[in-house]
Amino acid sequence: MTSSSSKPVALVTGGGGGIGLAACLQFARRGYRVALCDLDGARAEASAEAVRAAGGEALHLVTDIGDSAQVQALLAELRGRWGRLDAAFNNAGASALRTALADTEEADWERVIRTNVTGNFLLMKYEIRWMLEQGGGCIVNNASVFGLGGSTSAAYTASKHALAGLTRSAALSYAAQGLRINAVCPGLIDAGMGARFIERSPEQVTAALALHPAGRAGTAEEVAQAVVWLCSDEARYIHGHLLPVDGGYGAR
């Protein structure tokens, strides 16, 4: 029988719902203990309870990933509780209206860049340091299809391209030291930001779905399955890959 202390540990940021919650549940099904964080404490607690209800172990924390001290405190708490970090899904992100560059307010630019770029830089910095110390680990970032192509949202597109670049840079730097670093690039997903877009802009959804050859929005579970696979031994020779989970959007 496997002891709790020998089980691998996964960290999921933005774990309070949508893709984050689906990833927490997928990791738990694969035998991971799951640490999750979110800005919304009630949502984080609800996700942790969902993991426990499914038979898994969960730790939840409230964290602003754009704050270095809070990121370090998150990982210190995890280290003190479970002592290891085998996989990290850096999923937390800030959305932005579909605003062209000249119409983008500086405050919106700074908000999106702070979370999507600086926040994920901080997470990777301290996750990588810990994983190097323990001799290995896997990181998956959520880079979006807009990290591969463009959209009219200047701030969001720029932030996701930056995250794609951070992913590849880190993968090149640390592949020989036992770390695997990749990203998923979801298309329109019927959860989280995607669900809010579907609810808010039904006329735009029809146009968006026309760009997805699969003819439908994806599910949070489909993204989560790709994330957990990238963290598995089945993907052990994959480094620096930006994996579209997009119903064929990027193949057009």
mmCIF file of C-alpha atoms in Angstrom:
data_model
loop_
_atom_site.group_PDB
_atom_site.id
_atom_site.type_symbol
_atom_site.label_atom_id
_atom_site.label_comp_id
_atom_site.label_asym_id
_atom_site.label_seq_id
_atom_site.Cartn_x
_atom_site.Cartn_y
_atom_site.Cartn_z
ATOM 1 C CA MET A 1 0.000 0.000 0.000
ATOM 2 C CA THR A 2 1.365 3.428 -0.991
ATOM 3 C CA SER A 3 1.772 5.822 1.924
ATOM 4 C CA SER A 4 0.430 9.355 1.693
ATOM 5 C CA SER A 5 3.935 10.801 2.084
ATOM 6 C CA SER A 6 5.148 8.976 -1.033
ATOM 7 C CA LYS A 7 2.397 10.286 -3.284
ATOM 8 C CA PRO A 8 3.412 12.935 -5.818
ATOM 9 C CA VAL A 9 2.257 16.516 -5.301
ATOM 10 C CA ALA A 10 0.716 18.842 -7.892
ATOM 11 C CA LEU A 11 0.178 22.585 -7.562
ATOM 12 C CA VAL A 12 -2.669 24.205 -9.525
ATOM 13 C CA THR A 13 -3.017 27.982 -9.595
ATOM 14 C CA GLY A 14 -6.390 29.450 -10.433
ATOM 15 C CA GLY A 15 -7.815 26.263 -8.957
ATOM 16 C CA GLY A 16 -11.106 27.785 -7.872
ATOM 17 C CA GLY A 17 -13.108 26.743 -10.910
ATOM 18 C CA GLY A 18 -13.223 25.984 -14.608
ATOM 19 C CA ILE A 19 -10.041 24.496 -16.058
ATOM 20 C CA GLY A 20 -8.274 24.786 -12.696
ATOM 21 C CA LEU A 21 -10.823 22.681 -10.840
ATOM 22 C CA ALA A 22 -10.898 20.114 -13.654
ATOM 23 C CA ALA A 23 -7.094 19.862 -13.439
ATOM 24 C CA CYS A 24 -7.239 19.394 -9.655
ATOM 25 C CA LEU A 25 -9.648 16.498 -10.090
ATOM 26 C CA GLN A 26 -7.601 14.938 -12.889
ATOM 27 C CA PHE A 27 -4.402 15.108 -10.839
ATOM 28 C CA ALA A 28 -6.203 13.567 -7.864
ATOM 29 C CA ARG A 29 -7.455 10.695 -10.045
ATOM 30 C CA ARG A 30 -3.831 10.045 -11.082
ATOM 31 C CA GLY A 31 -2.822 9.694 -7.424
ATOM 32 C CA TYR A 32 -1.453 13.171 -6.768
ATOM 33 C CA ARG A 33 -1.972 15.177 -3.632
ATOM 34 C CA VAL A 34 -3.275 18.526 -4.856
ATOM 35 C CA ALA A 35 -2.372 21.988 -3.604
ATOM 36 C CA LEU A 36 -4.457 24.708 -5.193
ATOM 37 C CA CYS A 37 -4.619 28.451 -4.889
ATOM 38 C CA ASP A 38 -6.983 31.162 -6.012
ATOM 39 C CA LEU A 39 -7.642 34.825 -5.271
ATOM 40 C CA ASP A 40 -11.138 33.838 -4.132
ATOM 41 C CA GLY A 41 -10.872 31.917 -0.870
ATOM 42 C CA ALA A 42 -14.398 30.518 -1.001
ATOM 43 C CA ARG A 43 -13.855 29.140 -4.499
ATOM 44 C CA ALA A 44 -10.519 27.650 -3.486
ATOM 45 C CA GLU A 45 -12.101 25.946 -0.500
ATOM 46 C CA ALA A 46 -14.942 24.597 -2.645
ATOM 47 C CA SER A 47 -12.461 23.099 -5.109
ATOM 48 C CA ALA A 48 -10.500 21.476 -2.289
ATOM 49 C CA GLU A 49 -13.722 19.961 -0.955
ATOM 50 C CA ALA A 50 -14.519 18.628 -4.434
ATOM 51 C CA VAL A 51 -11.119 16.917 -4.553
ATOM 52 C CA ARG A 52 -11.659 15.396 -1.116
ATOM 53 C CA ALA A 53 -15.171 14.269 -2.083
ATOM 54 C CA ALA A 54 -13.598 12.432 -5.028
ATOM 55 C CA GLY A 55 -11.243 10.631 -2.638
ATOM 56 C CA GLY A 56 -8.177 12.845 -3.020
ATOM 57 C CA GLU A 57 -6.049 14.944 -0.693
ATOM 58 C CA ALA A 58 -6.172 18.711 -1.081
ATOM 59 C CA LEU A 59 -4.639 21.849 0.376
ATOM 60 C CA HIS A 60 -6.062 25.251 -0.577
ATOM 61 C CA LEU A 61 -4.576 28.720 -0.176
ATOM 62 C CA VAL A 62 -5.457 32.270 -1.176
ATOM 63 C CA THR A 63 -2.674 33.754 -3.307
ATOM 64 C CA ASP A 64 -2.135 36.788 -5.511
ATOM 65 C CA ILE A 65 0.424 35.384 -7.935
ATOM 66 C CA GLY A 66 1.518 38.880 -8.968
ATOM 67 C CA ASP A 67 2.972 39.411 -5.489
ATOM 68 C CA SER A 68 6.390 37.839 -4.986
ATOM 69 C CA ALA A 69 6.000 37.533 -1.220
ATOM 70 C CA GLN A 70 2.691 35.692 -1.599
ATOM 71 C CA VAL A 71 4.118 33.318 -4.211
ATOM 72 C CA GLN A 72 7.032 32.496 -1.931
ATOM 73 C CA ALA A 73 4.672 32.035 1.020
ATOM 74 C CA LEU A 74 2.509 29.672 -1.070
ATOM 75 C CA LEU A 75 5.452 27.436 -1.889
ATOM 76 C CA ALA A 76 6.807 27.627 1.657
ATOM 77 C CA GLU A 77 3.444 26.441 2.983
ATOM 78 C CA LEU A 78 3.391 23.601 0.483
ATOM 79 C CA ARG A 79 6.965 22.623 1.318
ATOM 80 C CA GLY A 80 6.170 22.619 5.026
ATOM 81 C CA ARG A 81 3.025 20.554 4.535
ATOM 82 C CA TRP A 82 4.065 17.954 1.959
ATOM 83 C CA GLY A 83 7.775 18.566 1.323
ATOM 84 C CA ARG A 84 7.811 18.069 -2.445
ATOM 85 C CA LEU A 85 6.528 19.480 -5.744
ATOM 86 C CA ASP A 86 6.304 17.081 -8.674
ATOM 87 C CA ALA A 87 4.007 18.972 -11.051
ATOM 88 C CA ALA A 88 2.755 22.539 -11.374
ATOM 89 C CA PHE A 89 -0.043 23.799 -13.588
ATOM 90 C CA ASN A 90 0.283 27.576 -13.786
ATOM 91 C CA ASN A 91 -3.273 28.255 -14.832
ATOM 92 C CA ALA A 92 -4.230 31.500 -13.077
ATOM 93 C CA GLY A 93 -4.718 34.406 -15.431
ATOM 94 C CA ALA A 94 -6.392 37.765 -15.897
ATOM 95 C CA SER A 95 -8.814 38.320 -18.746
ATOM 96 C CA ALA A 96 -9.259 41.491 -20.770
ATOM 97 C CA LEU A 97 -11.902 42.966 -23.023
ATOM 98 C CA ARG A 98 -11.321 42.627 -26.753
ATOM 99 C CA THR A 99 -9.732 46.070 -26.903
ATOM 100 C CA ALA A 100 -7.372 47.109 -29.677
ATOM 101 C CA LEU A 101 -3.988 48.523 -28.721
ATOM 102 C CA ALA A 102 -4.725 52.254 -29.158
ATOM 103 C CA ASP A 103 -7.896 51.923 -27.058
ATOM 104 C CA THR A 104 -6.303 49.898 -24.242
ATOM 105 C CA GLU A 105 -6.239 51.697 -20.905
ATOM 106 C CA GLU A 106 -2.891 51.653 -19.129
ATOM 107 C CA ALA A 107 -4.559 50.268 -15.993
ATOM 108 C CA ASP A 108 -5.951 47.289 -17.943
ATOM 109 C CA TRP A 109 -2.548 46.685 -19.556
ATOM 110 C CA GLU A 110 -0.801 46.709 -16.184
ATOM 111 C CA ARG A 111 -3.414 44.433 -14.575
ATOM 112 C CA VAL A 112 -3.187 41.789 -17.290
ATOM 113 C CA ILE A 113 0.609 41.873 -17.566
ATOM 114 C CA ARG A 114 0.999 41.744 -13.760
ATOM 115 C CA THR A 115 -0.906 38.469 -13.526
ATOM 116 C CA ASN A 116 -0.280 36.725 -16.825
ATOM 117 C CA VAL A 117 3.392 37.611 -17.239
ATOM 118 C CA THR A 118 4.873 38.744 -13.926
ATOM 119 C CA GLY A 119 2.763 36.324 -11.897
ATOM 120 C CA ASN A 120 3.707 33.334 -13.983
ATOM 121 C CA PHE A 121 7.354 34.438 -14.073
ATOM 122 C CA LEU A 122 7.366 34.485 -10.267
ATOM 123 C CA LEU A 123 5.689 31.086 -10.029
ATOM 124 C CA MET A 124 8.123 29.516 -12.484
ATOM 125 C CA LYS A 125 11.131 31.140 -10.795
ATOM 126 C CA TYR A 126 10.388 29.595 -7.414
ATOM 127 C CA GLU A 127 8.929 26.325 -8.717
ATOM 128 C CA ILE A 128 12.057 25.783 -10.821
ATOM 129 C CA ARG A 129 14.380 26.488 -7.903
ATOM 130 C CA TRP A 130 12.570 23.913 -5.785
ATOM 131 C CA MET A 131 12.396 21.315 -8.554
ATOM 132 C CA LEU A 132 16.106 21.693 -9.296
ATOM 133 C CA GLU A 133 16.827 21.156 -5.619
ATOM 134 C CA GLN A 134 14.795 17.943 -5.526
ATOM 135 C CA GLY A 135 16.110 16.669 -8.862
ATOM 136 C CA GLY A 136 13.191 17.054 -11.254
ATOM 137 C CA GLY A 137 9.620 18.033 -11.940
ATOM 138 C CA CYS A 138 7.134 19.137 -14.571
ATOM 139 C CA ILE A 139 5.575 22.552 -15.220
ATOM 140 C CA VAL A 140 2.685 23.287 -17.563
ATOM 141 C CA ASN A 141 1.588 26.856 -18.272
ATOM 142 C CA ASN A 142 -1.769 27.960 -19.680
ATOM 143 C CA ALA A 143 -0.755 30.005 -22.706
ATOM 144 C CA SER A 144 -4.043 30.065 -24.707
ATOM 145 C CA VAL A 145 -4.389 29.904 -28.486
ATOM 146 C CA PHE A 146 -3.692 33.631 -28.334
ATOM 147 C CA GLY A 147 -0.168 32.738 -27.283
ATOM 148 C CA LEU A 148 0.210 31.184 -30.742
ATOM 149 C CA GLY A 149 -1.741 33.659 -32.866
ATOM 150 C CA GLY A 150 -3.426 36.992 -32.497
ATOM 151 C CA SER A 151 -6.645 38.543 -31.269
ATOM 152 C CA THR A 152 -7.999 42.059 -31.027
ATOM 153 C CA SER A 153 -7.265 42.101 -27.285
ATOM 154 C CA ALA A 154 -3.806 43.677 -27.314
ATOM 155 C CA ALA A 155 -3.023 43.201 -23.617
ATOM 156 C CA TYR A 156 -4.217 39.602 -23.415
ATOM 157 C CA THR A 157 -2.516 38.556 -26.651
ATOM 158 C CA ALA A 158 0.766 40.187 -25.640
ATOM 159 C CA SER A 159 0.637 38.519 -22.221
ATOM 160 C CA LYS A 160 0.041 35.063 -23.638
ATOM 161 C CA HIS A 161 2.805 35.427 -26.226
ATOM 162 C CA ALA A 162 5.101 36.430 -23.371
ATOM 163 C CA LEU A 163 4.073 33.342 -21.401
ATOM 164 C CA ALA A 164 4.720 31.144 -24.439
ATOM 165 C CA GLY A 165 8.188 32.678 -24.658
ATOM 166 C CA LEU A 166 8.859 32.115 -20.957
ATOM 167 C CA THR A 167 7.801 28.492 -21.389
ATOM 168 C CA ARG A 168 10.237 27.843 -24.224
ATOM 169 C CA SER A 169 13.077 29.785 -22.625
ATOM 170 C CA ALA A 170 12.765 27.856 -19.369
ATOM 171 C CA ALA A 171 12.435 24.541 -21.205
ATOM 172 C CA LEU A 172 15.725 25.183 -23.016
ATOM 173 C CA SER A 173 17.465 26.242 -19.818
ATOM 174 C CA TYR A 174 16.471 23.319 -17.603
ATOM 175 C CA ALA A 175 15.744 20.275 -19.797
ATOM 176 C CA ALA A 176 19.153 18.752 -19.062
ATOM 177 C CA GLN A 177 18.573 19.141 -15.320
ATOM 178 C CA GLY A 178 15.496 16.951 -15.087
ATOM 179 C CA LEU A 179 12.754 19.527 -15.614
ATOM 180 C CA ARG A 180 10.092 19.374 -18.294
ATOM 181 C CA ILE A 181 8.326 22.655 -19.051
ATOM 182 C CA ASN A 182 5.495 22.926 -21.572
ATOM 183 C CA ALA A 183 2.248 24.802 -22.127
ATOM 184 C CA VAL A 184 -1.314 24.110 -23.180
ATOM 185 C CA CYS A 185 -3.005 26.542 -25.545
ATOM 186 C CA PRO A 186 -6.786 26.174 -25.190
ATOM 187 C CA GLY A 187 -9.234 27.495 -27.750
ATOM 188 C CA LEU A 188 -12.800 28.386 -26.801
ATOM 189 C CA ILE A 189 -13.610 26.409 -23.649
ATOM 190 C CA ASP A 190 -17.046 26.253 -22.020
ATOM 191 C CA ALA A 191 -15.670 27.036 -18.560
ATOM 192 C CA GLY A 192 -14.080 29.974 -16.772
ATOM 193 C CA MET A 193 -13.272 32.902 -19.082
ATOM 194 C CA GLY A 194 -14.706 31.018 -22.056
ATOM 195 C CA ALA A 195 -18.013 30.413 -20.299
ATOM 196 C CA ARG A 196 -18.278 34.105 -19.426
ATOM 197 C CA PHE A 197 -17.603 34.994 -23.065
ATOM 198 C CA ILE A 198 -20.273 32.532 -24.243
ATOM 199 C CA GLU A 199 -22.819 33.987 -21.819
ATOM 200 C CA ARG A 200 -21.956 37.624 -22.500
ATOM 201 C CA SER A 201 -21.579 37.589 -26.297
ATOM 202 C CA PRO A 202 -23.773 34.930 -27.918
ATOM 203 C CA GLU A 203 -23.550 36.584 -31.344
ATOM 204 C CA GLN A 204 -19.738 36.507 -31.198
ATOM 205 C CA VAL A 205 -19.780 32.871 -30.087
ATOM 206 C CA THR A 206 -21.301 31.791 -33.395
ATOM 207 C CA ALA A 207 -18.471 33.503 -35.252
ATOM 208 C CA ALA A 208 -15.878 32.038 -32.875
ATOM 209 C CA LEU A 209 -17.204 28.498 -33.254
ATOM 210 C CA ALA A 210 -17.040 28.858 -37.030
ATOM 211 C CA LEU A 211 -13.252 29.152 -36.586
ATOM 212 C CA HIS A 212 -13.105 25.865 -34.654
ATOM 213 C CA PRO A 213 -13.336 22.976 -37.164
ATOM 214 C CA ALA A 214 -14.631 20.682 -34.406
ATOM 215 C CA GLY A 215 -17.743 22.866 -34.394
ATOM 216 C CA ARG A 216 -18.056 23.155 -30.622
ATOM 217 C CA ALA A 217 -16.419 24.627 -27.580
ATOM 218 C CA GLY A 218 -14.006 22.420 -25.695
ATOM 219 C CA THR A 219 -14.476 21.290 -22.112
ATOM 220 C CA ALA A 220 -12.401 22.013 -19.040
ATOM 221 C CA GLU A 221 -11.858 18.267 -18.672
ATOM 222 C CA GLU A 222 -10.301 18.037 -22.143
ATOM 223 C CA VAL A 223 -7.763 20.724 -21.254
ATOM 224 C CA ALA A 224 -7.093 19.138 -17.857
ATOM 225 C CA GLN A 225 -6.443 15.742 -19.443
ATOM 226 C CA ALA A 226 -3.822 17.333 -21.720
ATOM 227 C CA VAL A 227 -2.185 19.029 -18.725
ATOM 228 C CA VAL A 228 -1.937 15.844 -16.682
ATOM 229 C CA TRP A 229 -0.656 13.904 -19.699
ATOM 230 C CA LEU A 230 2.129 16.471 -20.204
ATOM 231 C CA CYS A 231 3.126 15.862 -16.569
ATOM 232 C CA SER A 232 3.152 12.080 -17.002
ATOM 233 C CA ASP A 233 5.958 9.728 -17.993
ATOM 234 C CA GLU A 234 4.104 9.202 -21.268
ATOM 235 C CA ALA A 235 5.280 12.703 -22.265
ATOM 236 C CA ARG A 236 8.807 12.375 -20.881
ATOM 237 C CA TYR A 237 10.515 13.400 -24.145
ATOM 238 C CA ILE A 238 8.404 16.521 -24.654
ATOM 239 C CA HIS A 239 10.085 19.813 -23.761
ATOM 240 C CA GLY A 240 9.118 23.376 -24.636
ATOM 241 C CA HIS A 241 5.968 22.374 -26.513
ATOM 242 C CA LEU A 242 2.956 24.667 -26.881
ATOM 243 C CA LEU A 243 0.123 22.133 -27.170
ATOM 244 C CA PRO A 244 -3.058 23.440 -28.839
ATOM 245 C CA VAL A 245 -6.266 22.127 -27.277
ATOM 246 C CA ASP A 246 -8.439 24.021 -29.670
ATOM 247 C CA GLY A 247 -10.719 21.871 -31.820
ATOM 248 C CA GLY A 248 -8.522 22.571 -34.846
ATOM 249 C CA TYR A 249 -8.584 26.375 -34.501
ATOM 250 C CA GLY A 250 -4.857 26.693 -35.063
ATOM 251 C CA ALA A 251 -4.836 24.329 -38.043
ATOM 252 C CA ARG A 252 -6.838 26.685 -40.226
#
